[in-house]
PDB file of C-alpha atoms in Angstrom:
ATOM      1  CA  MET A   1       2.570 -25.094   0.904  1.00  0.00           C
ATOM      2  CA  GLU A   2       1.841 -21.483   1.762  1.00  0.00           C
ATOM      3  CA  PRO A   3      -0.841 -20.686   4.346  1.00  0.00           C
ATOM      4  CA  VAL A   4      -4.303 -19.604   3.260  1.00  0.00           C
ATOM      5  CA  ILE A   5      -4.989 -15.894   3.723  1.00  0.00           C
ATOM      6  CA  PRO A   6      -7.890 -15.595   6.179  1.00  0.00           C
ATOM      7  CA  ASP A   7     -10.899 -13.361   5.534  1.00  0.00           C
ATOM      8  CA  LEU A   8     -10.476 -10.736   8.270  1.00  0.00           C
ATOM      9  CA  ARG A   9     -13.262  -8.333   7.313  1.00  0.00           C
ATOM     10  CA  ALA A  10     -15.322  -9.210  10.401  1.00  0.00           C
ATOM     11  CA  GLU A  11     -12.339  -9.051  12.795  1.00  0.00           C
ATOM     12  CA  PRO A  12     -11.533  -5.954  14.837  1.00  0.00           C
ATOM     13  CA  ARG A  13      -8.840  -4.125  12.863  1.00  0.00           C
ATOM     14  CA  THR A  14      -6.217  -4.291  15.617  1.00  0.00           C
ATOM     15  CA  SER A  15      -6.574  -8.070  15.805  1.00  0.00           C
ATOM     16  CA  ALA A  16      -6.652  -8.410  12.013  1.00  0.00           C
ATOM     17  CA  TYR A  17      -3.411  -6.481  11.568  1.00  0.00           C
ATOM     18  CA  ALA A  18      -1.737  -8.489  14.338  1.00  0.00           C
ATOM     19  CA  GLN A  19      -2.595 -11.668  12.404  1.00  0.00           C
ATOM     20  CA  LEU A  20      -1.279 -10.182   9.159  1.00  0.00           C
ATOM     21  CA  LEU A  21       1.966  -9.072  10.829  1.00  0.00           C
ATOM     22  CA  GLU A  22       2.475 -12.628  12.040  1.00  0.00           C
ATOM     23  CA  MET A  23       1.806 -14.033   8.555  1.00  0.00           C
ATOM     24  CA  GLN A  24       4.122 -11.452   6.967  1.00  0.00           C
ATOM     25  CA  SER A  25       6.881 -12.410   9.393  1.00  0.00           C
ATOM     26  CA  LEU A  26       6.509 -16.102   8.571  1.00  0.00           C
ATOM     27  CA  LEU A  27       6.220 -15.617   4.811  1.00  0.00           C
ATOM     28  CA  LEU A  28       9.136 -13.202   4.494  1.00  0.00           C
ATOM     29  CA  GLU A  29      11.433 -14.776   7.066  1.00  0.00           C
ATOM     30  CA  GLY A  30      14.993 -14.665   5.750  1.00  0.00           C
ATOM     31  CA  SER A  31      14.067 -12.450   2.795  1.00  0.00           C
ATOM     32  CA  ASP A  32      15.244  -8.931   2.133  1.00  0.00           C
ATOM     33  CA  ASP A  33      13.791  -8.690  -1.389  1.00  0.00           C
ATOM     34  CA  ALA A  34      11.594  -5.586  -1.560  1.00  0.00           C
ATOM     35  CA  ILE A  35       9.680  -6.657  -4.671  1.00  0.00           C
ATOM     36  CA  ALA A  36       8.827 -10.042  -3.130  1.00  0.00           C
ATOM     37  CA  GLY A  37       7.779  -8.177   0.000  1.00  0.00           C
ATOM     38  CA  MET A  38       5.535  -5.828  -1.983  1.00  0.00           C
ATOM     39  CA  ALA A  39       3.879  -8.741  -3.765  1.00  0.00           C
ATOM     40  CA  THR A  40       3.335 -10.603  -0.486  1.00  0.00           C
ATOM     41  CA  VAL A  41       1.966  -7.617   1.431  1.00  0.00           C
ATOM     42  CA  SER A  42      -0.354  -6.718  -1.471  1.00  0.00           C
ATOM     43  CA  ALA A  43      -1.797 -10.234  -1.550  1.00  0.00           C
ATOM     44  CA  LEU A  44      -2.181 -10.441   2.238  1.00  0.00           C
ATOM     45  CA  LEU A  45      -4.043  -7.143   2.542  1.00  0.00           C
ATOM     46  CA  HIS A  46      -6.123  -7.516  -0.594  1.00  0.00           C
ATOM     47  CA  HIS A  47      -7.474 -10.944   0.242  1.00  0.00           C
ATOM     48  CA  ALA A  48      -7.805 -10.432   3.991  1.00  0.00           C
ATOM     49  CA  PHE A  49      -9.937  -7.304   3.618  1.00  0.00           C
ATOM     50  CA  GLY A  50     -11.438  -7.580   0.117  1.00  0.00           C
ATOM     51  CA  HIS A  51     -10.204  -4.154  -0.956  1.00  0.00           C
ATOM     52  CA  LEU A  52     -10.822  -2.798  -4.446  1.00  0.00           C
ATOM     53  CA  TRP A  53      -7.119  -2.149  -5.157  1.00  0.00           C
ATOM     54  CA  THR A  54      -4.085  -2.899  -3.024  1.00  0.00           C
ATOM     55  CA  GLY A  55      -0.544  -2.250  -4.123  1.00  0.00           C
ATOM     56  CA  PHE A  56       2.617  -0.259  -4.335  1.00  0.00           C
ATOM     57  CA  TYR A  57       3.875   2.637  -6.373  1.00  0.00           C
ATOM     58  CA  ARG A  58       7.686   2.533  -6.437  1.00  0.00           C
ATOM     59  CA  VAL A  59       9.910   5.608  -6.455  1.00  0.00           C
ATOM     60  CA  VAL A  60      11.701   5.560  -9.815  1.00  0.00           C
ATOM     61  CA  GLU A  61      12.842   9.198  -9.773  1.00  0.00           C
ATOM     62  CA  PRO A  62      13.325  10.424  -6.181  1.00  0.00           C
ATOM     63  CA  GLY A  63      11.237  13.486  -5.454  1.00  0.00           C
ATOM     64  CA  ARG A  64       9.610  13.302  -8.860  1.00  0.00           C
ATOM     65  CA  LEU A  65       8.018  10.060 -10.085  1.00  0.00           C
ATOM     66  CA  LEU A  66       6.243   6.932  -8.825  1.00  0.00           C
ATOM     67  CA  ARG A  67       5.615   3.879 -11.027  1.00  0.00           C
ATOM     68  CA  VAL A  68       3.178   1.063 -10.382  1.00  0.00           C
ATOM     69  CA  GLY A  69       4.664  -1.967  -8.652  1.00  0.00           C
ATOM     70  CA  PRO A  70       3.238  -5.239  -7.377  1.00  0.00           C
ATOM     71  CA  TYR A  71      -0.509  -4.992  -6.762  1.00  0.00           C
ATOM     72  CA  GLN A  72      -3.814  -6.857  -6.569  1.00  0.00           C
ATOM     73  CA  GLY A  73      -7.096  -5.695  -8.062  1.00  0.00           C
ATOM     74  CA  SER A  74      -8.167  -3.739 -11.108  1.00  0.00           C
ATOM     75  CA  LEU A  75      -5.652  -1.942 -13.307  1.00  0.00           C
ATOM     76  CA  GLY A  76      -3.694   0.864 -11.678  1.00  0.00           C
ATOM     77  CA  CYS A  77      -2.287   4.065 -13.077  1.00  0.00           C
ATOM     78  CA  GLN A  78       1.153   3.464 -14.583  1.00  0.00           C
ATOM     79  CA  GLU A  79       2.884   6.590 -13.268  1.00  0.00           C
ATOM     80  CA  ILE A  80       2.109   9.282 -10.706  1.00  0.00           C
ATOM     81  CA  THR A  81       4.148  12.413 -10.126  1.00  0.00           C
ATOM     82  CA  PHE A  82       5.030  13.533  -6.610  1.00  0.00           C
ATOM     83  CA  GLY A  83       2.418  15.959  -5.292  1.00  0.00           C
ATOM     84  CA  ARG A  84      -0.357  14.668  -7.598  1.00  0.00           C
ATOM     85  CA  GLY A  85      -3.342  12.762  -6.200  1.00  0.00           C
ATOM     86  CA  VAL A  86      -3.343  10.901  -2.899  1.00  0.00           C
ATOM     87  CA  CYS A  87      -0.267   8.784  -3.739  1.00  0.00           C
ATOM     88  CA  GLY A  88       1.769  11.741  -4.942  1.00  0.00           C
ATOM     89  CA  THR A  89       0.758  13.767  -1.885  1.00  0.00           C
ATOM     90  CA  ALA A  90       1.774  10.994   0.525  1.00  0.00           C
ATOM     91  CA  ALA A  91       5.097  10.650  -1.330  1.00  0.00           C
ATOM     92  CA  ALA A  92       5.830  14.387  -1.393  1.00  0.00           C
ATOM     93  CA  GLU A  93       4.848  14.906   2.252  1.00  0.00           C
ATOM     94  CA  ARG A  94       6.308  11.580   3.463  1.00  0.00           C
ATOM     95  CA  ARG A  95       3.225  10.884   5.584  1.00  0.00           C
ATOM     96  CA  THR A  96       0.220   8.579   5.612  1.00  0.00           C
ATOM     97  CA  VAL A  97      -2.844  10.119   3.970  1.00  0.00           C
ATOM     98  CA  VAL A  98      -6.338   8.831   4.788  1.00  0.00           C
ATOM     99  CA  VAL A  99      -9.173   9.983   2.532  1.00  0.00           C
ATOM    100  CA  ALA A 100     -12.734   9.214   3.660  1.00  0.00           C
ATOM    101  CA  ASP A 101     -14.269  10.397   0.358  1.00  0.00           C
ATOM    102  CA  VAL A 102     -12.003  10.510  -2.686  1.00  0.00           C
ATOM    103  CA  HIS A 103     -14.412  12.900  -4.412  1.00  0.00           C
ATOM    104  CA  ASP A 104     -13.515  15.528  -1.794  1.00  0.00           C
ATOM    105  CA  PHE A 105      -9.743  15.200  -2.306  1.00  0.00           C
ATOM    106  CA  PRO A 106      -8.434  17.953  -4.616  1.00  0.00           C
ATOM    107  CA  GLY A 107      -6.667  16.425  -7.609  1.00  0.00           C
ATOM    108  CA  HIS A 108      -7.699  12.838  -6.846  1.00  0.00           C
ATOM    109  CA  ILE A 109      -6.645  10.524  -9.673  1.00  0.00           C
ATOM    110  CA  THR A 110      -9.469   8.198 -10.675  1.00  0.00           C
ATOM    111  CA  CYS A 111      -7.942   4.908 -11.790  1.00  0.00           C
ATOM    112  CA  ASP A 112     -11.128   2.985 -10.932  1.00  0.00           C
ATOM    113  CA  PRO A 113     -14.458   4.863 -10.733  1.00  0.00           C
ATOM    114  CA  ARG A 114     -15.682   2.452  -8.035  1.00  0.00           C
ATOM    115  CA  SER A 115     -13.147   3.843  -5.545  1.00  0.00           C
ATOM    116  CA  GLN A 116     -14.796   5.726  -2.680  1.00  0.00           C
ATOM    117  CA  SER A 117     -12.055   5.966  -0.034  1.00  0.00           C
ATOM    118  CA  GLU A 118      -8.309   5.530   0.082  1.00  0.00           C
ATOM    119  CA  ILE A 119      -5.285   5.233   2.340  1.00  0.00           C
ATOM    120  CA  VAL A 120      -1.692   5.729   1.194  1.00  0.00           C
ATOM    121  CA  VAL A 121       1.276   4.883   3.424  1.00  0.00           C
ATOM    122  CA  PRO A 122       4.876   5.917   2.668  1.00  0.00           C
ATOM    123  CA  VAL A 123       7.437   3.089   2.618  1.00  0.00           C
ATOM    124  CA  PHE A 124      11.003   3.864   3.736  1.00  0.00           C
ATOM    125  CA  ASP A 125      14.220   1.900   3.294  1.00  0.00           C
ATOM    126  CA  ALA A 126      16.915   1.366   5.945  1.00  0.00           C
ATOM    127  CA  SER A 127      18.461   4.762   5.225  1.00  0.00           C
ATOM    128  CA  GLY A 128      15.114   6.547   5.664  1.00  0.00           C
ATOM    129  CA  ALA A 129      14.751   7.215   1.944  1.00  0.00           C
ATOM    130  CA  LEU A 130      11.279   6.925   0.441  1.00  0.00           C
ATOM    131  CA  MET A 131      11.231   3.778  -1.722  1.00  0.00           C
ATOM    132  CA  ALA A 132       7.486   3.452  -2.434  1.00  0.00           C
ATOM    133  CA  VAL A 133       3.979   4.132  -1.212  1.00  0.00           C
ATOM    134  CA  LEU A 134       1.395   1.508  -0.312  1.00  0.00           C
ATOM    135  CA  ASP A 135      -1.949   2.475  -1.856  1.00  0.00           C
ATOM    136  CA  ILE A 136      -5.270   0.888  -0.888  1.00  0.00           C
ATOM    137  CA  ASP A 137      -8.607   1.822  -2.454  1.00  0.00           C
ATOM    138  CA  SER A 138     -12.002   0.766  -1.151  1.00  0.00           C
ATOM    139  CA  SER A 139     -15.411   0.804  -2.784  1.00  0.00           C
ATOM    140  CA  VAL A 140     -16.801   1.716   0.665  1.00  0.00           C
ATOM    141  CA  PRO A 141     -16.785   5.352   1.860  1.00  0.00           C
ATOM    142  CA  ALA A 142     -14.700   6.064   4.990  1.00  0.00           C
ATOM    143  CA  ALA A 143     -13.285   2.520   5.005  1.00  0.00           C
ATOM    144  CA  PHE A 144     -10.014   3.460   6.749  1.00  0.00           C
ATOM    145  CA  GLY A 145      -9.251   4.844  10.194  1.00  0.00           C
ATOM    146  CA  ASP A 146      -6.548   5.069  12.843  1.00  0.00           C
ATOM    147  CA  ALA A 147      -6.315   1.285  13.309  1.00  0.00           C
ATOM    148  CA  ASP A 148      -5.627   0.933   9.570  1.00  0.00           C
ATOM    149  CA  ARG A 149      -3.001   3.677   9.671  1.00  0.00           C
ATOM    150  CA  ASP A 150      -1.253   2.029  12.636  1.00  0.00           C
ATOM    151  CA  GLY A 151      -1.499  -1.512  11.256  1.00  0.00           C
ATOM    152  CA  LEU A 152      -0.305  -0.585   7.764  1.00  0.00           C
ATOM    153  CA  GLU A 153       2.585   1.491   9.079  1.00  0.00           C
ATOM    154  CA  LYS A 154       3.694  -1.550  11.124  1.00  0.00           C
ATOM    155  CA  LEU A 155       3.447  -3.806   8.052  1.00  0.00           C
ATOM    156  CA  VAL A 156       5.522  -1.503   5.840  1.00  0.00           C
ATOM    157  CA  ALA A 157       8.179  -1.112   8.555  1.00  0.00           C
ATOM    158  CA  TRP A 158       9.486  -4.479   7.257  1.00  0.00           C
ATOM    159  CA  PHE A 159      10.824  -2.660   4.186  1.00  0.00           C
ATOM    160  CA  ALA A 160      13.389  -0.758   6.270  1.00  0.00           C
ATOM    161  CA  ARG A 161      15.525  -3.890   6.007  1.00  0.00           C
ATOM    162  CA  ALA A 162      14.720  -4.799   2.389  1.00  0.00           C
ATOM    163  CA  THR A 163      17.004  -4.278  -0.561  1.00  0.00           C
ATOM    164  CA  TYR A 164      15.688  -2.315  -3.492  1.00  0.00           C
ATOM    165  CA  VAL A 165      17.327  -0.483  -6.361  1.00  0.00           C
ATOM    166  CA  PRO A 166      14.963   1.801  -8.300  1.00  0.00           C
ATOM    167  CA  VAL A 167      14.513   0.936 -11.953  1.00  0.00           C
ATOM    168  CA  PRO A 168      15.804   3.792 -14.125  1.00  0.00           C
ATOM    169  CA  ALA A 169      12.995   5.836 -15.681  1.00  0.00           C
TER     170      ALA A 169
END
């Protein structure tokens, strides 16, 4: 039986991410399957923090196109081009992007009108190639900060050992 995902909304973020890293390690021990990892990380984060949308956009055409992968929450956009919106910007620039107010982000893609803030973290494989981005939307303005950036970057570091072959476009 798998462990129950705790509600960590009231926990200090540093402590919450430490707990999630421990759960991720236990749940994915012995696995190198990137898709299983994406599904697991999405579920952990979504249920621990009660986010609006939590999931991955996979690189299907390097330098050009992202496609929705495992996620939790409302429907996501099916495809996002590099450089477009928060996800495409994070992919093109290979850096974490934190947006306190999505309405102030030029070119923001509105998949769910309830979204108020967003964080997108690039996910790299063992060779350093971009394999995906982790996208989290919140219905709360300014929901993400430095502790989220640090904690999420530590969680996605697991993927540097995962195996993943992009699906042809």
